[in-house]
Every structure is written in C-alpha cells, then in structure tokens.
Amino acid sequence: MCGIVGYIGSNPTLDFLIEGLKKLEYRGYDSSGIVVFMEKPYLKKCQGKILKLEKTLIEKELKLAQVGLGHTRWATHGAPNTVNSHPHVSNSGELYVVHNGIIENYESIKSVLIKKGYHFKSETDTEVLVNLIEEVKKTENVKLGKAVQIALNQVIGAFAVCFLDVNNPNEIVVAKLGSPLVIGIENNNFYIGSDPSPFIRYTNRCLYLGDNEMAILNKKEGLTLRSLQTDNILKPKLENLKLELEQVEKGGFKHFMLKEIFEQPKNIKDALRGRILTRPNRIKISSIEENITKMAKSNRLIFIACGSSWHASLLGEYYFEELARIPVEVEYASEFRYRNPIIKEGDIIVPLSQSGETADTLAAIKMAKEFNPFLFGICNVVGSSIARETDSGVYIHAGPEIGVASTKAFTCQAIILLMLSLDLGYRTGKLEGLKYNLIIDELVKIHQKVEQLFKESKKIEHIAKKYQNSRNFLYLGRGLNFPIALEGALKLKEISYIHAEGYPAAEMKHGPIALIDKDMPVVVIATEKGKYHKILSNVMEIKSRGGKVIAILSQGDEDIRRIADDFIEIPNADELVSPILANIPLQLLAYHIAELKGCEIDQPRNLAKSVTVE
Ligand code: M6R
C-alpha cells in the first residue's frame, strides 16, 4: 500500500507532485520521495512524511522541471528508511520507478540479476523490478515501453508502476495489475495518481487503467494504451470525474476524521439519493431489480470483508436474516481465501469494502470465482478493483474517505445494507408492508437524527477528558449493537493506541468480567429496547465490581442513566436504525481521546488507509 504520482507535460511539476503526495499520504507515510528531470534527474527521498521531504527541495531548478514521479510509502519489503524509499533507480542510473504493490517472485529474479552483475542498495522488490526492465531493455535492444511489457510478464504479484527513462524525458510509461492507477488528461498534460485526488484541481477527464494494461504518455505524441499480455493497442475509455476539490480537503476541520464524522448527514442523504421514493414508499436499487430472480432464489449470502467493513457485514447479517430471511455468513477475507470453503449453487458472495482495493478481499473474490458464484460487491470507491471484479453491486456514495479510521464509510455501508435487505425482503414477500414502510420512514429521517446527536459533542469531549488516561477499554453490546461494540473498540485502538475490546454483552461473564475494576471503563451500548433488562443486568454486574460505565442510551432512558458513571443520549429510533446512530458518539469519543493524547489521528502509526498487501 503506497501512493504514487507522476506528471509529464508543459507545466512545472514540482508543486503538483508534492501537493499530490500530500493528498495520497493516507495510503502510507513511512517515507517519501520524488524524481524530477531538468537536463539531469534530481532524486530526493527521506524517511517520514511529505512535509519533511518538502524541506529538502531547495534547488531552484527543481521548480522548472516538467516531468517527474513521486511516491509515499507504506513499507512492505525492507525497513522504512531512506534507502528503501522510492523512487528507485536502475544500476545504470537511467531508469527510475515508483511502485505500489508487491512483486512476489522478486527474490528469484534478484538472484538471476546478481549473477549477471547487478547490485542492489535497498531491500526492496521494486529495485529488482527496475533492474529487470533495464536488463530486458539492454538484451532485447528495445525502448522502455516494450521492455516494460516484456518484463512485467515475468513478474508475479501486484503493481501500479510508473517508469522514467532519462534518455527520453518526453515519456512516462505506466502499467497496472491489482493496484490502482488513474491518469488525468488535459491535452498533452498527463497527471498520474493512485486515485484522482492529486489532479482534480487540474482536470476531471481521466482514464482508469485496467488490470494488465499499460500506457505510454508522451508529451508530443499523446497517450497510447496497450495490453500488457498481447502488446496490442487498446482504445482508451475516458471518463469525466464528478469529484469536487472540497471533497478531498479538510474544509476548516483540524483533521479529516473530524470532517468526515460531521459530514455524515450529507453522506447518508447521498447514499439514499434516488434510491428511496416516498408516498408511496419504495426502494429502487437497479442492481437488485436486475438480479431479483437470482437474489430471490439464493440459499445464502456470504459476506467477505476486513476491518470496519467486516463489522458492517456483521450488521448486514442481522439485517438480511431479520428482514429478508436469508441465511448469512460473515467471513474475514484473509481467512476465507485460505480455507477450503463450501460454496454451493445459489450462494451469493458479497464482498464489502470502502476502498475496493483491499488485497485479502480481492484475493478471496478471485478464489471464490473458481466456484462460479454470483458476486455482488458493495464498495465506496467508484471504479475500484473490487467494483470491477464483481458481477453486480452497489456503491455506498460516502465520497472520498481520507482519515485512516473509517467513519462515514461504515455509516453508509450500514445504511446500504439496511436498504438492500429491506428491498429484498419486501420484493420476495418475506417482509410485511408495515415494517417496510416504518423503516423507510426512519431512513429518510436518519440524517436529521445524526445532526441532533452532534449536540452531544461537547459532552463527549468532556467524557474523553475524564477517561483519556485509561489503558484499557471494554465495549459491550447485544444483538445489532454487538458489531457497534466491535467497531467502537477498533476506532479507539487504531487512533489512540489504547487497548480496547468489543464483546457481546452477555459474553462478559464468560471471561472479560475478570478484568473489571475502577481503572477499566466499559462502554455499554444500551439502546436495544427488546433486551433492555438484560443489558441493565450487565451494567449492574459491572458496577458491583467497581467498574466505570459509559452508557450509550436512547433518549428518555431512566434506569441505566441513573447507575452509569457517564452517558450519551441518542435520538429514539427503531432498533434496526439505532445502532447506526449509536456508532457516531463512539467515533467522536475515540477522536477526542486521541486528540487529547496528541496522536496523529488521520495517519495513525503503522496503518494505511487501504491494505493492498497481504
Ligand atoms: O477498504 P476496506 O473497507 O476494504 O478496508 C478494510 C479495513 O482495512 C479497514 O476497514 C480498516 O480496518 C480501517 N482502518 C478501519 O477504521
């Protein structure tokens, strides 16, 4: 998982490269580097973030360069130091590369190259790749483009790569398999990014490179798209982006995460837009309409996902079983891909992913394809690999999520899952009209309830102050609130580095109760009316052992409010909707604790936004 940028054209490139890398820093921030070409190449790299790199760019001529590559790294092969940073250069000093992905057979290629006299400064797979291309270029006596095409057929793994040959600085060669790469186009100015955010201020016309495609970007001759496998020329399908610049900027908020939390009412409306009609209430999702026969006949849904998307899938399990009466299994993609799963005719595989690029989820999809199931993807990033690998699906329309901790994407995933299960349940006659209408009425109002619960922000900040020094937290919830407990705990641990665990509330007495003392805050999500008395007993059990309870309650709750040490109220809502609301104060609690502890909220240590390696 890394971010790559590149530019070739008739404008100075340095600012684009640096600002572009800052936009992609969410993809990794262990080290960064650029190469620009002005009569000779200037290579600058350093450990750490782009700001540090920026300070090293002092030479005036750098400002004039009209071709360059940049990289922000999430380390896979080799420590996150300067030597291992990209761009990497070939032994002759002629070829430069930036790479996102992994070359799995790099060791065997490396030993062949060492025997031919190549030497390596870094521990990376990327340095091996650029030297392989150099070797092919020399031995086959071909131009860079052809050498890239030949060499990439010899590698196993995933890549989005950009190459620059100092002998021909009018050209950049890019290629893709597995990792994302998109080219912004404005006449013969070409902007390259791992996603479009670096170039949307310059152009909205773009080409998403497909797997096994390469493009030669020549500032005089324009763009040539070729197949990596056959070398045939392909016809580029250009797209017009709908992304706005403000969507990828902080807009006055201190962190992207905070901006993304407060953006949720709008994101919810975007997720529902055009899909819910009222008076009479109706859900209209074209991918469900088109595939209703398959869906109605399906025996089972198998969700595959990682992290927060896995938590959302768990919520989906409750929704689909309750409303559409279809059995559901929720699988960690990383486990599923290595099992020998039983996938039968009539099973539908539902990969769920914000980025649409998570390596384990993609690999699980590829493995599942051997059984030829129907694949219905749920993604945020439009045109992402998972969206392309699936037969049909639905976008959650949360907009770009830049903070590493997922917030608005989780909320929109939950909204979409609820809507899909309602639609399916109603169309297949498993759900009666009264409930269908009631939940639709709730869904169209939910953004207002989120606005309303933001009024609790100050109080949440105060609770964060009180508990910021705790070293462990427990999060408990029953039923639909159990996935919320898991998600709340994940948010806290990933951005504040406090150990936190989520449990089904009733499981507490099977072990975790041993941990409870005055130093262990327990966040109890207690909005489920049906099991209210059971969760009340859990709260009593914690209190009688000296534990501290932070309760998430529905408005008007009397009993738990009286015994909890602290409480946050959420607006009243149906039990299928209230978990979506209950999650939002937990996002804010994690945010404020991390902020008080001075943590790097948008880029927590060791993490990356989308995990495109195993
Ligand atoms: O892009 P995906 O939804 O496939 O990503 C899955 C996880 O990597 C992701 O949810 C991760 O757990 C987040 N950091 C959670 O906040």
XYZ file of C-alpha atoms and ligand atoms in Angstrom:
630
model
C 0.000 0.000 0.000
C 1.623 3.186 -1.204
C 0.661 6.314 -3.120
C 2.163 7.229 -6.465
C 2.014 10.390 -8.557
C 3.586 11.439 -11.810
C 3.396 14.218 -14.349
C 4.552 14.883 -17.870
C 3.516 17.886 -19.911
C 4.236 21.534 -20.485
C 3.781 22.872 -16.942
C 6.172 22.905 -13.962
C 5.507 19.711 -11.993
C 7.068 20.091 -8.551
C 4.031 21.606 -6.798
C 1.742 19.007 -8.356
C 3.975 16.182 -7.154
C 4.273 17.477 -3.592
C 0.644 18.528 -3.163
C -0.447 15.305 -4.865
C 1.624 13.209 -2.476
C 0.061 15.038 0.470
C -3.367 14.031 -0.860
C -2.213 10.406 -1.075
C -0.469 10.328 2.291
C -3.440 8.408 3.670
C -2.128 5.451 1.660
C 1.115 5.242 3.615
C 3.545 7.630 5.221
C 6.658 5.722 6.244
C 8.820 7.524 3.714
C 8.531 9.593 0.571
C 10.477 10.670 -2.460
C 10.404 12.310 -5.873
C 12.454 12.398 -9.018
C 12.173 15.304 -11.450
C 14.086 15.767 -14.680
C 15.732 19.024 -15.808
C 18.662 18.209 -18.090
C 19.585 15.707 -15.425
C 17.499 13.801 -12.876
C 17.121 15.153 -9.330
C 16.277 12.425 -6.848
C 15.128 13.368 -3.336
C 13.995 10.840 -0.741
C 13.611 10.732 3.001
C 12.163 8.700 5.820
C 8.933 10.166 7.182
C 6.246 12.397 5.806
C 5.952 14.674 2.779
C 6.484 17.829 4.873
C 9.966 16.575 5.689
C 10.655 15.822 2.028
C 9.407 19.276 1.041
C 12.032 20.933 3.236
C 14.819 19.227 1.266
C 13.664 20.654 -2.087
C 15.839 23.742 -2.129
C 17.369 23.789 -5.624
C 15.715 26.455 -7.813
C 15.864 24.335 -10.986
C 13.512 21.761 -9.432
C 10.731 24.304 -9.839
C 11.151 24.299 -13.621
C 11.002 20.567 -14.289
C 8.091 19.402 -16.458
C 8.385 15.705 -15.808
C 8.604 13.802 -12.545
C 7.458 10.941 -10.337
C 6.621 10.837 -6.636
C 5.906 8.208 -4.016
C 4.658 7.935 -0.455
C 5.406 4.560 1.066
C 3.852 2.048 3.382
C 6.738 -0.324 3.959
C 6.408 -3.965 2.891
C 9.888 -5.120 1.877
C 12.600 -3.525 3.970
C 12.631 -1.018 6.824
C 11.027 2.383 6.294
C 14.348 4.213 5.752
C 15.696 6.482 3.020
C 17.480 3.743 1.044
C 14.311 1.688 0.762
C 12.226 4.720 -0.236
C 11.047 5.212 -3.789
C 11.790 6.296 -6.494
C 14.298 3.547 -7.170
C 16.892 3.806 -9.871
C 18.446 1.120 -12.067
C 22.147 0.244 -11.917
C 22.988 2.390 -14.971
C 21.257 5.383 -13.377
C 18.993 5.662 -16.433
C 15.649 4.232 -15.317
C 13.548 5.480 -12.406
C 10.468 3.804 -10.980
C 7.743 4.349 -8.393
C 5.698 1.292 -7.470
C 2.637 0.431 -5.416
C 2.159 -3.286 -4.839
C 4.306 -6.339 -4.319
C 6.494 -8.392 -6.642
C 6.181 -11.838 -5.118
C 8.926 -13.568 -7.155
C 11.461 -10.772 -6.683
C 13.971 -12.979 -4.878
C 14.378 -15.402 -7.757
C 14.639 -12.506 -10.257
C 17.150 -10.818 -7.961
C 19.436 -13.857 -7.842
C 19.428 -14.099 -11.661
C 20.279 -10.389 -11.911
C 23.050 -10.679 -9.288
C 24.635 -13.438 -11.377
C 24.584 -11.042 -14.332
C 26.496 -8.461 -12.267
C 23.656 -6.277 -10.928
C 23.979 -4.928 -7.414
C 21.278 -3.718 -5.059
C 21.344 -0.950 -2.484
C 17.904 -1.485 -0.985
C 15.987 -4.489 0.313
C 13.003 -3.748 -1.917
C 11.246 -5.745 -4.607
C 10.915 -2.502 -6.597
C 14.646 -2.055 -7.109
C 14.674 -5.576 -8.529
C 11.864 -4.686 -10.921
C 13.551 -1.592 -12.343
C 16.757 -3.566 -12.930
C 14.842 -6.373 -14.604
C 13.453 -3.791 -17.018
C 16.938 -2.409 -17.585
C 18.190 -5.918 -18.353
C 15.341 -6.603 -20.812
C 15.851 -3.205 -22.468
C 19.545 -3.952 -22.971
C 19.362 -7.569 -24.044
C 16.331 -7.172 -26.317
C 17.531 -3.784 -27.561
C 14.042 -2.264 -27.184
C 12.569 1.016 -25.984
C 11.306 1.461 -22.410
C 7.664 0.691 -23.296
C 8.465 -2.657 -24.884
C 10.886 -3.562 -22.082
C 8.166 -2.842 -19.510
C 5.716 -5.020 -21.443
C 8.148 -7.937 -21.647
C 9.408 -7.677 -18.073
C 6.009 -7.348 -16.425
C 5.005 -10.650 -17.984
C 7.794 -12.264 -15.973
C 6.701 -10.960 -12.591
C 4.160 -12.415 -10.202
C 2.356 -10.040 -7.902
C 0.557 -6.737 -7.928
C 1.691 -3.418 -9.260
C 0.862 0.089 -10.275
C 4.120 1.386 -11.686
C 5.497 4.480 -13.403
C 8.843 4.491 -15.205
C 11.006 7.299 -16.480
C 13.989 6.853 -18.788
C 16.468 9.753 -18.552
C 17.381 9.167 -22.217
C 13.817 10.010 -23.213
C 12.381 12.511 -20.723
C 9.446 13.195 -23.056
C 7.809 9.986 -21.957
C 6.499 8.195 -18.861
C 5.427 4.548 -19.040
C 2.795 3.301 -16.595
C 1.259 -0.129 -16.024
C -1.168 -1.802 -13.656
C -2.134 -5.148 -12.248
C -4.029 -5.288 -8.966
C -3.055 -1.881 -7.545
C -4.922 1.234 -8.670
C -3.681 3.826 -11.154
C -5.546 6.650 -12.835
C -4.330 9.180 -15.407
C -5.736 12.717 -15.518
C -5.614 14.142 -19.034
C -5.642 17.745 -20.200
C -4.419 17.962 -23.830
C -0.915 16.515 -23.717
C -0.503 17.128 -19.987
C -0.705 13.821 -18.121
C -1.245 13.598 -14.367
C -0.831 10.223 -12.695
C -2.219 9.251 -9.308
C -3.154 6.230 -7.230
C -6.522 7.952 -7.098
C -7.741 11.138 -8.782
C -7.406 13.408 -5.716
C -3.955 14.766 -6.725
C -5.154 16.082 -10.074
C -8.785 17.119 -9.721
C -7.758 20.770 -9.408
C -6.238 20.455 -12.936
C -8.618 18.208 -14.856
C -11.644 15.973 -14.444
C -11.010 13.980 -17.623
C -9.335 10.726 -16.787
C -8.505 7.165 -17.693
C -8.622 4.407 -15.069
C -6.003 1.947 -16.167
C -7.361 -1.602 -16.168
C -5.526 -4.690 -14.959
C -2.895 -5.867 -17.420
C -2.874 -2.550 -19.202
C -0.004 -0.170 -19.794
C 0.085 3.370 -21.153
C 2.853 5.325 -22.798
C 2.407 9.022 -22.015
C 4.349 11.109 -24.478
C 4.218 14.891 -24.245
C 4.366 15.206 -28.059
C 2.580 12.090 -29.291
C -0.065 11.772 -26.594
C -1.320 8.630 -24.866
C -1.010 5.089 -26.218
C -2.807 2.313 -24.346
C -1.609 -1.268 -24.810
C -2.361 -4.695 -23.433
C 0.427 -5.972 -21.212
C -0.275 -9.541 -22.238
C -0.549 -9.165 -26.035
C 1.055 -5.756 -26.607
C -1.970 -4.894 -28.787
C -3.104 -1.275 -28.921
C -6.324 -0.699 -26.965
C -8.907 2.059 -27.214
C -8.865 4.207 -24.034
C -12.234 4.769 -22.359
C -12.002 8.259 -20.898
C -14.262 9.240 -18.012
C -15.425 12.545 -16.573
C -14.918 12.672 -12.823
C -17.643 14.027 -10.603
C -15.230 14.622 -7.692
C -15.055 18.170 -6.281
C -11.871 19.622 -4.830
C -13.550 20.416 -1.495
C -14.323 16.721 -1.032
C -10.640 15.958 -0.591
C -9.729 18.988 1.558
C -10.159 19.478 5.307
C -12.563 22.415 4.967
C -11.573 24.121 8.223
C -11.597 20.977 10.376
C -8.473 20.068 12.305
C -8.488 16.534 10.937
C -10.073 14.682 8.033
C -11.556 12.242 10.540
C -13.471 15.043 12.297
C -14.610 16.471 8.971
C -15.762 13.025 7.894
C -17.675 12.453 11.149
C -19.540 15.747 10.758
C -20.162 15.124 7.071
C -22.273 12.049 7.803
C -25.734 13.633 7.496
C -24.830 14.658 3.946
C -23.244 11.284 3.149
C -26.379 9.488 4.339
C -28.522 11.635 2.042
C -26.126 10.890 -0.847
C -26.296 7.161 -0.144
C -30.112 7.241 -0.225
C -30.496 9.717 -3.090
C -32.570 8.332 -5.957
C -32.898 5.013 -4.201
C -35.771 5.771 -1.834
C -39.025 7.129 -3.115
C -41.730 8.222 -0.660
C -45.523 8.417 -0.884
C -45.834 5.603 -1.675
C -42.631 4.303 -0.070
C -40.473 2.343 -2.450
C -36.839 1.323 -2.668
C -35.338 1.374 -6.121
C -31.911 -0.134 -6.485
C -31.211 -1.070 -10.080
C -28.750 -3.871 -9.267
C -31.396 -5.552 -7.083
C -34.098 -5.079 -9.717
C -31.849 -6.539 -12.407
C -30.852 -9.544 -10.321
C -34.008 -10.145 -8.335
C -34.523 -13.679 -9.648
C -31.036 -14.761 -8.581
C -31.401 -12.997 -5.260
C -34.828 -14.437 -4.534
C -33.592 -17.959 -5.245
C -30.391 -17.600 -3.260
C -29.693 -20.054 -0.439
C -27.197 -17.990 1.401
C -25.228 -14.741 1.361
C -21.535 -14.937 2.199
C -20.040 -11.591 3.144
C -16.275 -11.229 2.794
C -14.555 -8.200 4.238
C -11.852 -6.859 6.561
C -11.742 -4.412 9.482
C -14.619 -1.960 9.734
C -16.147 -3.400 6.579
C -16.244 -6.756 8.362
C -18.082 -5.104 11.264
C -20.576 -3.564 8.832
C -21.048 -7.014 7.279
C -21.922 -8.372 10.711
C -24.627 -5.732 10.942
C -25.694 -6.893 7.473
C -26.060 -10.420 8.815
C -28.656 -9.230 11.328
C -30.438 -7.120 8.706
C -30.664 -9.775 5.984
C -31.676 -12.545 8.357
C -34.280 -10.369 10.046
C -35.784 -8.621 7.042
C -35.092 -10.849 4.021
C -34.936 -14.184 5.917
C -31.832 -15.298 4.018
C -29.104 -17.139 5.921
C -25.899 -15.112 6.065
C -22.297 -15.927 6.848
C -19.717 -13.272 7.527
C -16.135 -14.172 6.741
C -12.805 -12.467 7.280
C -11.464 -12.269 3.721
C -7.978 -13.125 4.964
C -9.224 -16.419 6.455
C -11.715 -17.296 3.751
C -9.139 -17.055 0.956
C -7.025 -19.802 2.522
C -9.816 -22.117 3.607
C -11.393 -24.781 1.514
C -14.833 -23.186 1.745
C -18.035 -24.854 0.686
C -19.657 -22.630 -1.919
C -22.753 -24.125 -3.487
C -25.043 -23.211 -6.329
C -27.336 -20.447 -5.126
C -24.773 -18.915 -2.780
C -24.169 -15.230 -3.363
C -20.789 -13.776 -2.412
C -20.953 -10.212 -1.127
C -17.539 -8.517 -0.888
C -17.782 -5.317 1.158
C -15.019 -2.730 1.034
C -14.616 1.012 1.356
C -11.558 1.283 -0.867
C -12.393 -1.598 -3.158
C -8.679 -2.367 -3.180
C -8.105 -4.493 -0.050
C -5.760 -7.289 -1.097
C -7.314 -10.013 1.053
C -10.836 -9.207 -0.136
C -9.696 -9.184 -3.749
C -7.877 -12.495 -3.315
C -10.959 -14.001 -1.644
C -13.051 -12.891 -4.641
C -10.608 -14.494 -7.049
C -10.634 -17.730 -5.066
C -14.454 -17.723 -4.848
C -14.689 -17.270 -8.614
C -13.470 -20.832 -9.047
C -16.919 -21.901 -7.813
C -18.634 -19.573 -10.267
C -20.969 -17.868 -7.745
C -22.840 -14.632 -8.300
C -20.686 -11.814 -6.867
C -22.478 -8.737 -5.552
C -19.999 -6.059 -4.439
C -20.598 -3.162 -2.055
C -17.881 -0.512 -2.407
C -17.295 3.169 -1.879
C -14.585 3.948 -4.398
C -16.108 4.132 -7.842
C -14.251 2.091 -10.448
C -12.147 0.321 -7.803
C -10.785 -3.171 -8.372
C -13.479 -4.892 -6.261
C -16.207 -2.979 -8.078
C -14.737 -4.228 -11.344
C -14.206 -7.810 -10.208
C -17.826 -8.358 -9.135
C -20.820 -9.212 -11.344
C -23.059 -6.525 -9.966
C -23.348 -4.404 -6.859
C -23.983 -1.071 -5.290
C -21.878 1.970 -4.425
C -22.342 3.444 -0.965
C -21.649 7.019 -2.166
C -19.862 8.161 1.006
C -17.435 10.295 -1.049
C -13.654 10.183 -0.538
C -12.726 8.959 2.940
C -9.220 10.185 3.735
C -8.875 9.602 7.504
C -7.397 6.151 8.010
C -10.089 5.317 10.559
C -13.282 4.572 8.723
C -16.266 6.641 9.891
C -18.605 7.852 7.185
C -17.952 4.794 5.021
C -19.021 2.485 7.863
C -22.210 4.515 8.352
C -23.048 4.450 4.643
C -22.282 0.733 4.426
C -24.775 0.153 7.251
C -27.399 2.327 5.551
C -26.969 0.495 2.256
C -27.142 -2.922 3.922
C -30.342 -1.961 5.694
C -31.824 -0.658 2.468
C -30.805 -3.723 0.461
C -32.222 -6.150 2.998
C -35.479 -4.177 3.219
C -35.810 -4.138 -0.557
C -35.068 -7.814 -0.921
C -37.326 -8.810 1.986
C -40.242 -6.834 0.558
C -39.807 -7.957 -3.047
C -39.624 -11.606 -2.016
C -42.661 -11.344 0.252
C -40.669 -12.108 3.415
C -41.304 -8.693 4.907
C -44.704 -7.203 5.502
C -45.552 -3.714 4.335
C -45.946 -2.195 7.780
C -42.346 -2.810 8.811
C -41.101 -1.914 5.306
C -42.862 1.436 5.473
C -41.762 2.101 9.028
C -38.062 1.557 8.274
C -38.223 3.613 5.095
C -39.756 6.443 7.127
C -36.883 6.094 9.580
C -34.235 6.001 6.844
C -35.381 9.248 5.283
C -35.175 10.966 8.672
C -31.935 9.472 9.903
C -29.692 12.342 8.743
C -31.701 14.711 10.962
C -31.161 12.438 13.959
C -27.418 12.400 13.292
C -27.470 16.247 13.249
C -29.378 16.133 16.509
C -26.863 13.852 18.215
C -23.997 16.179 17.269
C -25.439 18.392 20.034
C -23.812 15.892 22.423
C -20.324 16.729 21.052
C -19.226 18.905 23.980
C -20.365 16.308 26.454
C -18.453 13.588 24.583
C -15.341 15.790 24.691
C -15.789 16.090 28.454
C -16.113 12.291 28.844
C -12.986 11.880 26.699
C -11.054 14.145 29.115
C -12.183 12.082 32.056
C -11.072 8.734 30.605
C -8.148 9.739 28.368
C -5.548 8.117 30.632
C -7.214 4.719 30.862
C -5.070 1.957 29.421
C -7.847 -0.489 28.544
C -11.471 -0.195 27.486
C -14.210 -2.755 27.080
C -17.115 -2.167 24.661
C -20.300 -4.199 25.121
C -23.439 -4.522 23.032
C -26.131 -7.089 22.367
C -27.670 -8.100 19.048
C -27.288 -5.352 16.488
C -25.222 -3.370 18.960
C -22.557 -6.068 19.125
C -20.996 -5.066 15.752
C -21.145 -1.476 17.042
C -19.197 -2.518 20.158
C -16.539 -4.077 17.903
C -16.403 -1.009 15.698
C -16.229 1.399 18.673
C -13.315 -0.566 20.138
C -11.498 -0.660 16.782
C -11.834 3.112 16.398
C -10.352 3.735 19.835
C -7.419 1.370 19.431
C -6.423 2.425 15.954
C -6.225 6.156 16.586
C -5.440 6.471 20.323
C -3.359 3.265 20.758
C -5.420 2.382 23.842
C -6.192 -1.302 24.111
C -9.918 -1.850 23.587
C -12.032 -4.938 23.056
C -15.581 -5.354 21.863
C -17.745 -8.192 23.206
C -21.342 -9.351 23.065
C -22.572 -8.070 26.424
C -23.652 -11.499 27.662
C -20.189 -12.921 26.981
C -18.729 -10.649 29.637
C -19.370 -13.150 32.382
C -17.507 -15.843 30.419
C -14.154 -14.155 30.907
C -13.779 -10.403 30.453
C -15.548 -9.740 33.772
C -12.262 -10.731 35.425
C -10.716 -7.543 34.036
C -13.234 -5.180 35.539
C -12.012 -2.718 38.144
C -12.095 1.021 38.737
C -9.486 1.608 36.016
C -11.388 -0.180 33.290
C -14.032 1.954 31.575
C -16.779 -0.137 29.998
C -18.719 1.421 27.144
C -22.164 -0.157 27.116
C -24.398 0.350 24.104
C -27.812 0.052 25.670
C -30.290 1.197 23.064
C -31.900 -2.154 22.264
C -35.315 -1.934 23.848
C -36.194 -5.609 23.471
C -33.290 -6.737 25.655
C -33.161 -3.674 27.867
C -33.409 -5.579 31.132
C -30.656 -7.943 30.143
C -28.266 -5.110 29.385
C -29.343 -3.395 32.606
C -28.216 -6.529 34.479
C -24.851 -6.379 32.692
C -24.438 -2.770 33.810
C -25.251 -3.796 37.413
C -22.658 -6.576 37.201
C -20.009 -4.070 36.125
C -20.969 -1.519 38.787
C -20.985 -4.058 41.574
C -17.344 -4.884 40.723
C -16.287 -1.251 40.878
C -16.196 -0.778 37.081
C -16.863 2.523 35.360
C -19.747 2.590 32.879
C -20.105 4.942 29.934
C -23.560 4.177 28.554
C -24.941 4.971 25.116
C -28.659 5.376 25.752
C -31.838 6.215 23.927
C -33.492 9.471 24.947
C -35.787 9.046 27.925
C -33.881 6.106 29.424
C -34.162 6.289 33.200
C -32.697 3.144 34.752
C -29.262 2.816 33.178
C -28.806 6.591 33.125
C -29.152 6.558 36.936
C -26.404 3.990 37.560
C -23.971 4.737 34.711
C -20.994 6.936 35.540
C -21.461 8.799 32.273
C -23.982 8.588 29.496
C -24.539 9.872 25.986
C -28.070 10.019 24.622
C -29.008 9.262 21.055
C -32.358 10.162 19.477
C -35.024 7.479 19.661
C -35.181 5.262 16.598
C -36.271 1.808 15.504
C -33.973 -0.947 16.764
C -32.673 -1.589 13.264
C -31.655 2.039 12.880
C -30.438 2.932 16.379
C -27.104 1.013 16.058
C -26.161 3.308 13.144
C -26.811 6.287 15.413
C -25.110 4.718 18.450
C -21.885 4.301 16.476
C -21.447 8.028 15.903
C -20.769 9.092 19.527
C -18.207 6.265 19.668
C -16.415 7.776 16.674
C -16.355 11.120 18.496
C -15.218 9.559 21.774
C -12.271 7.869 20.037
C -11.468 11.063 18.159
C -11.405 13.268 21.265
C -9.361 10.807 23.323
C -6.798 10.544 20.503
C -6.748 14.326 20.107
C -6.164 14.842 23.851
C -3.327 12.345 23.735
C -1.753 14.211 20.815
C -1.964 11.256 18.432
C -1.669 11.541 14.655
C -5.352 10.984 14.066
C -5.567 10.898 10.279
C -2.433 8.797 9.901
C -2.076 6.505 12.907
C 1.226 4.715 13.291
C 1.781 1.518 11.295
C -1.571 1.786 9.489
C -2.570 2.623 5.954
C -5.959 3.500 4.555
C -6.296 0.567 2.253
C -4.274 -2.550 2.787
C -3.254 -3.621 -0.679
C -0.772 -6.217 0.564
C -1.340 -9.427 2.490
O -11.166 -0.527 2.228
P -11.720 -1.646 3.077
O -13.049 -1.347 3.610
O -11.687 -2.968 2.370
O -10.720 -1.735 4.287
C -10.847 -2.706 5.285
C -10.038 -2.352 6.502
O -8.685 -2.258 6.178
C -10.499 -1.039 7.129
O -11.847 -1.066 7.462
C -9.681 -0.736 8.404
O -9.980 -1.664 9.387
C -9.948 0.705 8.866
N -8.729 1.321 9.289
C -10.915 0.771 9.996
O -11.073 2.043 10.520
